[in-house]
Amino acid sequence: MAPRHPVEGTSSLWQATCDMPSFAPLAQDIETDVCIVGAGLVGLTAALRLVRAGKRVVVLDSQQPGRGNTGRTTAHLASAIDDRFSELARVRGLDAARKAWESHATAIDCIEAIARDEDIACDFERCDGYLWLAPDQDPDILRQELDTVHAFGWHGVQAMDEDPVFRRPCLRFPDQAQFHPLKYLAGLCAALKRKGAAIFGDTRVENVEGGEVVVVTTEGAAACAARPRSSPPARRSATASPSTASRPPTPPTRSACGSPPASCPRASTGTPSTLIITSASSRAATARATS
């Protein structure tokens, strides 16, 4: 039986049609350059890009890869947006609408490139997307959206008298895509393993404070502390506040995957620090020795 979502009690088609790898909890001390919390699509993509850039990477997940949102996605990859480009242009300007399109399109290109370069069989396929109206919606919505996307340069979008399914007036958006998200995620795991990254499952991050990362396993033991190499060992208990993790900014212009445009915010290029991730058994032994 496919694993069930811990909050909503649901399972997905993707989980039923893909055997995902599982990873042991953190059980020994380990050093790394970057610690990523979360082994979903965002976390593993970030891990792959960092490994390609020469960084040592450790990924920690409270469950296992694919057990969260990635395993329940609709799996359609769209550069069209739900909130409408016309509305975004009205509120933030036409240039912001263009950047939103470019960032979404770049994300699709990135998935396609990774699947190709890492030989991931994930049923990736380019396809058209369609926007149609509900029966009570104003037909002018489609015209406004078409005018907006043409104004910022997406000339491939076309108005059609009827879509292939509901036979209603619609807009056709080219170069969208679909894929099997868990086959893709399994491929990312395999690629990371080949490149030397470490993934640990059932290792929950409960708190981030004071430059340290404290991890608690499902058994409740303090499992991990990440700190600058030059700092003394941490001697405190984990707290139960939720973990927080920042997401990388979306590139504002299209570029090859792995090469963000010059305008994309970048991490500091100062002196790199090494994170020392300490296992639960090691922390317990240290506590006994110092008590």
PDB file of C-alpha atoms in Angstrom:
ATOM      1  CA  MET A   1       0.000   0.000   0.000  1.00  0.00           C
ATOM      2  CA  ALA A   2       1.221   3.496  -0.792  1.00  0.00           C
ATOM      3  CA  PRO A   3       2.320   5.537   2.249  1.00  0.00           C
ATOM      4  CA  ARG A   4      -0.334   7.868   3.558  1.00  0.00           C
ATOM      5  CA  HIS A   5       0.030  11.574   4.135  1.00  0.00           C
ATOM      6  CA  PRO A   6       0.599  12.236   7.861  1.00  0.00           C
ATOM      7  CA  VAL A   7      -1.730  15.240   7.900  1.00  0.00           C
ATOM      8  CA  GLU A   8      -4.440  14.667   5.338  1.00  0.00           C
ATOM      9  CA  GLY A   9      -4.478  10.870   5.312  1.00  0.00           C
ATOM     10  CA  THR A  10      -4.200  10.679   1.534  1.00  0.00           C
ATOM     11  CA  SER A  11      -2.126   8.703  -0.941  1.00  0.00           C
ATOM     12  CA  SER A  12      -1.495   9.482  -4.592  1.00  0.00           C
ATOM     13  CA  LEU A  13      -1.316   7.869  -8.011  1.00  0.00           C
ATOM     14  CA  TRP A  14       2.393   8.699  -8.132  1.00  0.00           C
ATOM     15  CA  GLN A  15       3.103   6.825  -4.906  1.00  0.00           C
ATOM     16  CA  ALA A  16       1.205   3.805  -6.213  1.00  0.00           C
ATOM     17  CA  THR A  17       3.261   3.654  -9.423  1.00  0.00           C
ATOM     18  CA  CYS A  18       6.815   4.263  -8.226  1.00  0.00           C
ATOM     19  CA  ASP A  19       9.077   2.447  -5.776  1.00  0.00           C
ATOM     20  CA  MET A  20      10.861   5.233  -3.946  1.00  0.00           C
ATOM     21  CA  PRO A  21      14.219   4.663  -2.239  1.00  0.00           C
ATOM     22  CA  SER A  22      14.348   4.943   1.538  1.00  0.00           C
ATOM     23  CA  PHE A  23      17.192   6.322   3.613  1.00  0.00           C
ATOM     24  CA  ALA A  24      18.344   5.517   7.141  1.00  0.00           C
ATOM     25  CA  PRO A  25      18.249   8.132   9.907  1.00  0.00           C
ATOM     26  CA  LEU A  26      21.376  10.063  10.776  1.00  0.00           C
ATOM     27  CA  ALA A  27      23.509   7.740  12.932  1.00  0.00           C
ATOM     28  CA  GLN A  28      27.059   9.110  12.905  1.00  0.00           C
ATOM     29  CA  ASP A  29      28.941  12.386  12.910  1.00  0.00           C
ATOM     30  CA  ILE A  30      29.432  13.944   9.491  1.00  0.00           C
ATOM     31  CA  GLU A  31      30.927  17.140   8.092  1.00  0.00           C
ATOM     32  CA  THR A  32      29.405  19.046   5.205  1.00  0.00           C
ATOM     33  CA  ASP A  33      29.423  22.413   3.461  1.00  0.00           C
ATOM     34  CA  VAL A  34      25.638  22.682   3.124  1.00  0.00           C
ATOM     35  CA  CYS A  35      22.780  21.105   5.064  1.00  0.00           C
ATOM     36  CA  ILE A  36      19.414  21.062   3.255  1.00  0.00           C
ATOM     37  CA  VAL A  37      16.230  20.435   5.227  1.00  0.00           C
ATOM     38  CA  GLY A  38      13.629  18.616   3.142  1.00  0.00           C
ATOM     39  CA  ALA A  39      14.029  15.939   0.447  1.00  0.00           C
ATOM     40  CA  GLY A  40      11.266  17.054  -1.882  1.00  0.00           C
ATOM     41  CA  LEU A  41      11.599  18.513  -5.356  1.00  0.00           C
ATOM     42  CA  VAL A  42      12.968  21.862  -4.145  1.00  0.00           C
ATOM     43  CA  GLY A  43      15.432  20.392  -1.664  1.00  0.00           C
ATOM     44  CA  LEU A  44      16.872  17.724  -3.961  1.00  0.00           C
ATOM     45  CA  THR A  45      17.119  20.119  -6.916  1.00  0.00           C
ATOM     46  CA  ALA A  46      19.041  22.561  -4.735  1.00  0.00           C
ATOM     47  CA  ALA A  47      21.236  19.701  -3.530  1.00  0.00           C
ATOM     48  CA  LEU A  48      22.041  18.618  -7.084  1.00  0.00           C
ATOM     49  CA  ARG A  49      22.976  22.132  -8.168  1.00  0.00           C
ATOM     50  CA  LEU A  50      25.197  22.566  -5.110  1.00  0.00           C
ATOM     51  CA  VAL A  51      26.926  19.217  -5.666  1.00  0.00           C
ATOM     52  CA  ARG A  52      27.522  20.167  -9.289  1.00  0.00           C
ATOM     53  CA  ALA A  53      29.135  23.366  -8.000  1.00  0.00           C
ATOM     54  CA  GLY A  54      31.567  21.327  -5.913  1.00  0.00           C
ATOM     55  CA  LYS A  55      29.891  21.555  -2.505  1.00  0.00           C
ATOM     56  CA  ARG A  56      29.565  18.752   0.010  1.00  0.00           C
ATOM     57  CA  VAL A  57      25.858  18.370   0.728  1.00  0.00           C
ATOM     58  CA  VAL A  58      23.763  16.602   3.355  1.00  0.00           C
ATOM     59  CA  VAL A  59      19.967  16.392   2.968  1.00  0.00           C
ATOM     60  CA  LEU A  60      17.763  15.726   6.007  1.00  0.00           C
ATOM     61  CA  ASP A  61      14.079  14.801   5.870  1.00  0.00           C
ATOM     62  CA  SER A  62      11.612  14.163   8.677  1.00  0.00           C
ATOM     63  CA  GLN A  63      10.138  11.296   6.657  1.00  0.00           C
ATOM     64  CA  GLN A  64      11.429   9.988   3.318  1.00  0.00           C
ATOM     65  CA  PRO A  65      11.749  11.581  -0.147  1.00  0.00           C
ATOM     66  CA  GLY A  66       8.392  11.981  -1.863  1.00  0.00           C
ATOM     67  CA  ARG A  67       6.196  11.650   1.230  1.00  0.00           C
ATOM     68  CA  GLY A  68       5.137  15.324   1.236  1.00  0.00           C
ATOM     69  CA  ASN A  69       3.855  17.795  -1.345  1.00  0.00           C
ATOM     70  CA  THR A  70       6.019  16.476  -4.188  1.00  0.00           C
ATOM     71  CA  GLY A  71       4.290  13.101  -3.980  1.00  0.00           C
ATOM     72  CA  ARG A  72       0.891  14.779  -4.302  1.00  0.00           C
ATOM     73  CA  THR A  73       1.484  17.352  -7.004  1.00  0.00           C
ATOM     74  CA  THR A  74      -0.787  17.571 -10.043  1.00  0.00           C
ATOM     75  CA  ALA A  75       2.428  16.980 -12.050  1.00  0.00           C
ATOM     76  CA  HIS A  76       1.653  19.476 -14.774  1.00  0.00           C
ATOM     77  CA  LEU A  77       4.493  21.952 -15.318  1.00  0.00           C
ATOM     78  CA  ALA A  78       3.105  25.302 -16.393  1.00  0.00           C
ATOM     79  CA  SER A  79       4.626  28.654 -17.243  1.00  0.00           C
ATOM     80  CA  ALA A  80       1.088  30.077 -17.205  1.00  0.00           C
ATOM     81  CA  ILE A  81       0.038  31.182 -13.719  1.00  0.00           C
ATOM     82  CA  ASP A  82      -3.184  30.680 -11.767  1.00  0.00           C
ATOM     83  CA  ASP A  83      -3.477  34.325 -10.721  1.00  0.00           C
ATOM     84  CA  ARG A  84      -3.363  35.533 -14.337  1.00  0.00           C
ATOM     85  CA  PHE A  85      -0.663  37.602 -15.981  1.00  0.00           C
ATOM     86  CA  SER A  86      -3.173  40.367 -16.638  1.00  0.00           C
ATOM     87  CA  GLU A  87      -3.800  40.748 -12.902  1.00  0.00           C
ATOM     88  CA  LEU A  88      -0.086  40.633 -12.102  1.00  0.00           C
ATOM     89  CA  ALA A  89       0.601  43.290 -14.736  1.00  0.00           C
ATOM     90  CA  ARG A  90      -2.158  45.462 -13.301  1.00  0.00           C
ATOM     91  CA  VAL A  91      -0.761  45.258  -9.776  1.00  0.00           C
ATOM     92  CA  ARG A  92       2.999  45.036 -10.379  1.00  0.00           C
ATOM     93  CA  GLY A  93       3.537  46.118 -13.969  1.00  0.00           C
ATOM     94  CA  LEU A  94       4.171  44.416 -17.297  1.00  0.00           C
ATOM     95  CA  ASP A  95       7.848  43.743 -16.569  1.00  0.00           C
ATOM     96  CA  ALA A  96       6.936  41.790 -13.429  1.00  0.00           C
ATOM     97  CA  ALA A  97       4.479  39.704 -15.450  1.00  0.00           C
ATOM     98  CA  ARG A  98       7.189  38.956 -18.010  1.00  0.00           C
ATOM     99  CA  LYS A  99       9.645  37.913 -15.288  1.00  0.00           C
ATOM    100  CA  ALA A 100       7.043  35.610 -13.753  1.00  0.00           C
ATOM    101  CA  TRP A 101       6.571  33.882 -17.110  1.00  0.00           C
ATOM    102  CA  GLU A 102      10.326  33.628 -17.691  1.00  0.00           C
ATOM    103  CA  SER A 103      10.987  32.177 -14.241  1.00  0.00           C
ATOM    104  CA  HIS A 104       8.293  29.519 -14.636  1.00  0.00           C
ATOM    105  CA  ALA A 105       9.507  28.647 -18.136  1.00  0.00           C
ATOM    106  CA  THR A 106      13.091  28.383 -16.857  1.00  0.00           C
ATOM    107  CA  ALA A 107      11.957  25.945 -14.165  1.00  0.00           C
ATOM    108  CA  ILE A 108      10.426  23.662 -16.804  1.00  0.00           C
ATOM    109  CA  ASP A 109      13.598  23.890 -18.888  1.00  0.00           C
ATOM    110  CA  CYS A 110      15.625  22.999 -15.790  1.00  0.00           C
ATOM    111  CA  ILE A 111      13.614  19.849 -15.071  1.00  0.00           C
ATOM    112  CA  GLU A 112      13.897  18.805 -18.716  1.00  0.00           C
ATOM    113  CA  ALA A 113      17.673  19.380 -18.712  1.00  0.00           C
ATOM    114  CA  ILE A 114      18.248  17.490 -15.457  1.00  0.00           C
ATOM    115  CA  ALA A 115      16.150  14.544 -16.660  1.00  0.00           C
ATOM    116  CA  ARG A 116      18.209  14.445 -19.858  1.00  0.00           C
ATOM    117  CA  ASP A 117      21.645  14.983 -18.305  1.00  0.00           C
ATOM    118  CA  GLU A 118      21.132  12.539 -15.422  1.00  0.00           C
ATOM    119  CA  ASP A 119      19.288   9.975 -17.583  1.00  0.00           C
ATOM    120  CA  ILE A 120      16.139  10.080 -15.440  1.00  0.00           C
ATOM    121  CA  ALA A 121      13.208   8.164 -16.960  1.00  0.00           C
ATOM    122  CA  CYS A 122      10.331  10.214 -15.534  1.00  0.00           C
ATOM    123  CA  ASP A 123       7.867  10.352 -18.452  1.00  0.00           C
ATOM    124  CA  PHE A 124       8.715  14.011 -19.107  1.00  0.00           C
ATOM    125  CA  GLU A 125       6.709  15.283 -22.065  1.00  0.00           C
ATOM    126  CA  ARG A 126       6.134  18.708 -23.574  1.00  0.00           C
ATOM    127  CA  CYS A 127       2.477  19.495 -24.193  1.00  0.00           C
ATOM    128  CA  ASP A 128       0.021  22.350 -24.642  1.00  0.00           C
ATOM    129  CA  GLY A 129      -1.907  23.898 -21.779  1.00  0.00           C
ATOM    130  CA  TYR A 130      -5.364  25.460 -22.034  1.00  0.00           C
ATOM    131  CA  LEU A 131      -7.151  28.212 -20.155  1.00  0.00           C
ATOM    132  CA  TRP A 132     -10.922  28.239 -20.523  1.00  0.00           C
ATOM    133  CA  LEU A 133     -13.721  30.058 -18.762  1.00  0.00           C
ATOM    134  CA  ALA A 134     -16.326  28.826 -16.348  1.00  0.00           C
ATOM    135  CA  PRO A 135     -19.855  29.247 -17.772  1.00  0.00           C
ATOM    136  CA  ASP A 136     -20.530  32.384 -15.720  1.00  0.00           C
ATOM    137  CA  GLN A 137     -17.201  34.142 -16.367  1.00  0.00           C
ATOM    138  CA  ASP A 138     -16.749  37.238 -18.519  1.00  0.00           C
ATOM    139  CA  PRO A 139     -15.292  36.331 -21.956  1.00  0.00           C
ATOM    140  CA  ASP A 140     -13.217  39.507 -21.733  1.00  0.00           C
ATOM    141  CA  ILE A 141     -10.937  37.712 -19.241  1.00  0.00           C
ATOM    142  CA  LEU A 142      -9.410  35.682 -22.067  1.00  0.00           C
ATOM    143  CA  ARG A 143      -8.870  38.748 -24.232  1.00  0.00           C
ATOM    144  CA  GLN A 144      -7.145  40.608 -21.394  1.00  0.00           C
ATOM    145  CA  GLU A 145      -4.870  37.658 -20.708  1.00  0.00           C
ATOM    146  CA  LEU A 146      -3.990  37.248 -24.388  1.00  0.00           C
ATOM    147  CA  ASP A 147      -3.236  40.965 -24.782  1.00  0.00           C
ATOM    148  CA  THR A 148      -0.983  40.878 -21.714  1.00  0.00           C
ATOM    149  CA  VAL A 149       1.130  37.875 -22.711  1.00  0.00           C
ATOM    150  CA  HIS A 150       1.551  39.220 -26.243  1.00  0.00           C
ATOM    151  CA  ALA A 151       2.538  42.611 -24.817  1.00  0.00           C
ATOM    152  CA  PHE A 152       5.430  41.172 -22.789  1.00  0.00           C
ATOM    153  CA  GLY A 153       6.599  38.923 -25.611  1.00  0.00           C
ATOM    154  CA  TRP A 154       4.957  35.498 -25.330  1.00  0.00           C
ATOM    155  CA  HIS A 155       3.578  35.445 -28.849  1.00  0.00           C
ATOM    156  CA  GLY A 156       3.057  31.677 -28.992  1.00  0.00           C
ATOM    157  CA  VAL A 157      -0.136  31.902 -26.941  1.00  0.00           C
ATOM    158  CA  GLN A 158      -3.217  31.658 -29.181  1.00  0.00           C
ATOM    159  CA  ALA A 159      -6.957  32.189 -28.794  1.00  0.00           C
ATOM    160  CA  MET A 160      -9.098  29.216 -29.869  1.00  0.00           C
ATOM    161  CA  ASP A 161     -12.828  28.902 -30.436  1.00  0.00           C
ATOM    162  CA  GLU A 162     -12.933  25.720 -28.368  1.00  0.00           C
ATOM    163  CA  ASP A 163     -10.582  23.589 -26.309  1.00  0.00           C
ATOM    164  CA  PRO A 164     -10.117  19.841 -27.001  1.00  0.00           C
ATOM    165  CA  VAL A 165     -12.043  18.705 -23.899  1.00  0.00           C
ATOM    166  CA  PHE A 166     -14.893  21.029 -22.940  1.00  0.00           C
ATOM    167  CA  ARG A 167     -15.376  22.612 -26.361  1.00  0.00           C
ATOM    168  CA  ARG A 168     -15.374  26.126 -24.962  1.00  0.00           C
ATOM    169  CA  PRO A 169     -13.423  29.258 -25.993  1.00  0.00           C
ATOM    170  CA  CYS A 170      -9.917  29.109 -24.570  1.00  0.00           C
ATOM    171  CA  LEU A 171      -6.298  30.193 -24.789  1.00  0.00           C
ATOM    172  CA  ARG A 172      -3.664  27.658 -25.821  1.00  0.00           C
ATOM    173  CA  PHE A 173      -0.298  27.942 -24.042  1.00  0.00           C
ATOM    174  CA  PRO A 174       2.526  26.100 -25.842  1.00  0.00           C
ATOM    175  CA  ASP A 175       5.633  24.495 -24.301  1.00  0.00           C
ATOM    176  CA  GLN A 176       4.061  23.350 -21.064  1.00  0.00           C
ATOM    177  CA  ALA A 177       4.988  19.894 -19.745  1.00  0.00           C
ATOM    178  CA  GLN A 178       4.025  16.929 -17.612  1.00  0.00           C
ATOM    179  CA  PHE A 179       6.051  14.257 -15.828  1.00  0.00           C
ATOM    180  CA  HIS A 180       5.968  11.587 -13.124  1.00  0.00           C
ATOM    181  CA  PRO A 181       7.180  13.538 -10.089  1.00  0.00           C
ATOM    182  CA  LEU A 182       8.268  10.574  -7.986  1.00  0.00           C
ATOM    183  CA  LYS A 183      10.161   8.882 -10.815  1.00  0.00           C
ATOM    184  CA  TYR A 184      11.925  12.216 -11.229  1.00  0.00           C
ATOM    185  CA  LEU A 185      12.579  12.458  -7.483  1.00  0.00           C
ATOM    186  CA  ALA A 186      13.942   8.908  -7.394  1.00  0.00           C
ATOM    187  CA  GLY A 187      16.264   9.879 -10.244  1.00  0.00           C
ATOM    188  CA  LEU A 188      17.462  12.914  -8.291  1.00  0.00           C
ATOM    189  CA  CYS A 189      18.220  10.669  -5.314  1.00  0.00           C
ATOM    190  CA  ALA A 190      20.245   8.336  -7.528  1.00  0.00           C
ATOM    191  CA  ALA A 191      22.137  11.241  -9.106  1.00  0.00           C
ATOM    192  CA  LEU A 192      22.977  12.691  -5.697  1.00  0.00           C
ATOM    193  CA  LYS A 193      24.194   9.314  -4.460  1.00  0.00           C
ATOM    194  CA  ARG A 194      26.462   8.967  -7.510  1.00  0.00           C
ATOM    195  CA  LYS A 195      27.887  12.427  -6.880  1.00  0.00           C
ATOM    196  CA  GLY A 196      28.627  11.803  -3.204  1.00  0.00           C
ATOM    197  CA  ALA A 197      25.814  13.664  -1.441  1.00  0.00           C
ATOM    198  CA  ALA A 198      24.281  12.148   1.690  1.00  0.00           C
ATOM    199  CA  ILE A 199      20.524  11.819   2.312  1.00  0.00           C
ATOM    200  CA  PHE A 200      19.080  10.888   5.706  1.00  0.00           C
ATOM    201  CA  GLY A 201      15.432  10.014   6.251  1.00  0.00           C
ATOM    202  CA  ASP A 202      13.351   9.977   9.441  1.00  0.00           C
ATOM    203  CA  THR A 203      15.512  12.817  10.777  1.00  0.00           C
ATOM    204  CA  ARG A 204      13.369  15.741  11.844  1.00  0.00           C
ATOM    205  CA  VAL A 205      14.623  19.308  12.175  1.00  0.00           C
ATOM    206  CA  GLU A 206      12.747  20.946  15.035  1.00  0.00           C
ATOM    207  CA  ASN A 207      14.568  24.229  15.506  1.00  0.00           C
ATOM    208  CA  VAL A 208      17.066  26.601  13.903  1.00  0.00           C
ATOM    209  CA  GLU A 209      18.619  29.185  16.196  1.00  0.00           C
ATOM    210  CA  GLY A 210      21.967  30.679  17.131  1.00  0.00           C
ATOM    211  CA  GLY A 211      23.703  29.410  14.015  1.00  0.00           C
ATOM    212  CA  GLU A 212      22.956  25.795  14.936  1.00  0.00           C
ATOM    213  CA  VAL A 213      20.663  23.196  13.403  1.00  0.00           C
ATOM    214  CA  VAL A 214      19.162  20.800  15.925  1.00  0.00           C
ATOM    215  CA  VAL A 215      17.548  17.625  14.624  1.00  0.00           C
ATOM    216  CA  VAL A 216      15.265  15.287  16.554  1.00  0.00           C
ATOM    217  CA  THR A 217      14.533  11.759  15.325  1.00  0.00           C
ATOM    218  CA  THR A 218      11.148  10.072  15.568  1.00  0.00           C
ATOM    219  CA  GLU A 219      12.353   8.427  18.786  1.00  0.00           C
ATOM    220  CA  GLY A 220      12.733  11.902  20.288  1.00  0.00           C
ATOM    221  CA  ALA A 221      16.520  11.902  20.674  1.00  0.00           C
ATOM    222  CA  ALA A 222      18.579  14.941  19.758  1.00  0.00           C
ATOM    223  CA  ALA A 223      20.061  13.774  16.482  1.00  0.00           C
ATOM    224  CA  CYS A 224      21.975  16.560  14.842  1.00  0.00           C
ATOM    225  CA  ALA A 225      23.675  19.877  15.426  1.00  0.00           C
ATOM    226  CA  ALA A 226      25.239  21.848  12.592  1.00  0.00           C
ATOM    227  CA  ARG A 227      27.686  24.583  13.526  1.00  0.00           C
ATOM    228  CA  PRO A 228      30.758  26.397  12.131  1.00  0.00           C
ATOM    229  CA  ARG A 229      33.805  24.192  12.364  1.00  0.00           C
ATOM    230  CA  SER A 230      35.613  26.668  14.629  1.00  0.00           C
ATOM    231  CA  SER A 231      32.766  26.786  17.176  1.00  0.00           C
ATOM    232  CA  PRO A 232      32.746  24.666  20.375  1.00  0.00           C
ATOM    233  CA  PRO A 233      30.291  21.756  20.565  1.00  0.00           C
ATOM    234  CA  ALA A 234      26.714  22.730  21.291  1.00  0.00           C
ATOM    235  CA  ARG A 235      25.460  21.700  24.742  1.00  0.00           C
ATOM    236  CA  ARG A 236      21.747  22.303  24.799  1.00  0.00           C
ATOM    237  CA  SER A 237      18.508  20.455  24.192  1.00  0.00           C
ATOM    238  CA  ALA A 238      16.386  20.671  21.091  1.00  0.00           C
ATOM    239  CA  THR A 239      13.232  22.728  21.347  1.00  0.00           C
ATOM    240  CA  ALA A 240       9.922  21.853  19.744  1.00  0.00           C
ATOM    241  CA  SER A 241       9.412  24.925  17.580  1.00  0.00           C
ATOM    242  CA  PRO A 242       8.822  24.311  13.854  1.00  0.00           C
ATOM    243  CA  SER A 243      11.787  24.283  11.506  1.00  0.00           C
ATOM    244  CA  THR A 244      12.282  27.098   9.057  1.00  0.00           C
ATOM    245  CA  ALA A 245      14.161  26.971   5.780  1.00  0.00           C
ATOM    246  CA  SER A 246      14.619  29.670   3.174  1.00  0.00           C
ATOM    247  CA  ARG A 247      13.896  28.899  -0.459  1.00  0.00           C
ATOM    248  CA  PRO A 248      16.197  30.049  -3.239  1.00  0.00           C
ATOM    249  CA  PRO A 249      14.820  32.988  -5.253  1.00  0.00           C
ATOM    250  CA  THR A 250      13.262  32.230  -8.620  1.00  0.00           C
ATOM    251  CA  PRO A 251      15.509  33.357 -11.500  1.00  0.00           C
ATOM    252  CA  PRO A 252      13.968  36.417 -13.151  1.00  0.00           C
ATOM    253  CA  THR A 253      15.099  35.578 -16.681  1.00  0.00           C
ATOM    254  CA  ARG A 254      15.424  32.358 -18.640  1.00  0.00           C
ATOM    255  CA  SER A 255      18.825  30.688 -18.694  1.00  0.00           C
ATOM    256  CA  ALA A 256      20.379  27.257 -18.907  1.00  0.00           C
ATOM    257  CA  CYS A 257      19.777  25.125 -15.830  1.00  0.00           C
ATOM    258  CA  GLY A 258      22.647  25.567 -13.403  1.00  0.00           C
ATOM    259  CA  SER A 259      23.587  29.035 -14.702  1.00  0.00           C
ATOM    260  CA  PRO A 260      21.391  31.683 -13.053  1.00  0.00           C
ATOM    261  CA  PRO A 261      21.243  35.040 -14.857  1.00  0.00           C
ATOM    262  CA  ALA A 262      23.408  37.884 -13.614  1.00  0.00           C
ATOM    263  CA  SER A 263      20.417  39.608 -12.027  1.00  0.00           C
ATOM    264  CA  CYS A 264      19.605  36.608  -9.819  1.00  0.00           C
ATOM    265  CA  PRO A 265      20.550  37.210  -6.142  1.00  0.00           C
ATOM    266  CA  ARG A 266      23.525  35.099  -5.147  1.00  0.00           C
ATOM    267  CA  ALA A 267      24.884  33.699  -1.917  1.00  0.00           C
ATOM    268  CA  SER A 268      27.844  35.352  -0.251  1.00  0.00           C
ATOM    269  CA  THR A 269      31.224  34.482  -1.750  1.00  0.00           C
ATOM    270  CA  GLY A 270      33.067  35.051   1.538  1.00  0.00           C
ATOM    271  CA  THR A 271      35.132  32.457   3.400  1.00  0.00           C
ATOM    272  CA  PRO A 272      33.208  29.164   3.349  1.00  0.00           C
ATOM    273  CA  SER A 273      32.457  27.394   6.624  1.00  0.00           C
ATOM    274  CA  THR A 274      32.133  23.694   7.289  1.00  0.00           C
ATOM    275  CA  LEU A 275      29.092  22.355   9.133  1.00  0.00           C
ATOM    276  CA  ILE A 276      29.676  19.547  11.595  1.00  0.00           C
ATOM    277  CA  ILE A 277      26.553  17.400  11.927  1.00  0.00           C
ATOM    278  CA  THR A 278      26.605  15.388  15.137  1.00  0.00           C
ATOM    279  CA  SER A 279      24.616  12.197  15.608  1.00  0.00           C
ATOM    280  CA  ALA A 280      22.346  11.414  18.541  1.00  0.00           C
ATOM    281  CA  SER A 281      24.638   8.711  19.911  1.00  0.00           C
ATOM    282  CA  SER A 282      27.619  11.051  19.818  1.00  0.00           C
ATOM    283  CA  ARG A 283      25.714  13.832  21.590  1.00  0.00           C
ATOM    284  CA  ALA A 284      24.501  11.397  24.250  1.00  0.00           C
ATOM    285  CA  ALA A 285      28.047  10.152  24.835  1.00  0.00           C
ATOM    286  CA  THR A 286      29.310  13.726  25.128  1.00  0.00           C
ATOM    287  CA  ALA A 287      26.566  14.546  27.626  1.00  0.00           C
ATOM    288  CA  ARG A 288      27.483  11.531  29.794  1.00  0.00           C
ATOM    289  CA  ALA A 289      31.172  12.408  29.676  1.00  0.00           C
ATOM    290  CA  THR A 290      30.585  15.988  30.779  1.00  0.00           C
ATOM    291  CA  SER A 291      27.921  15.314  33.422  1.00  0.00           C
TER     292      SER A 291
END
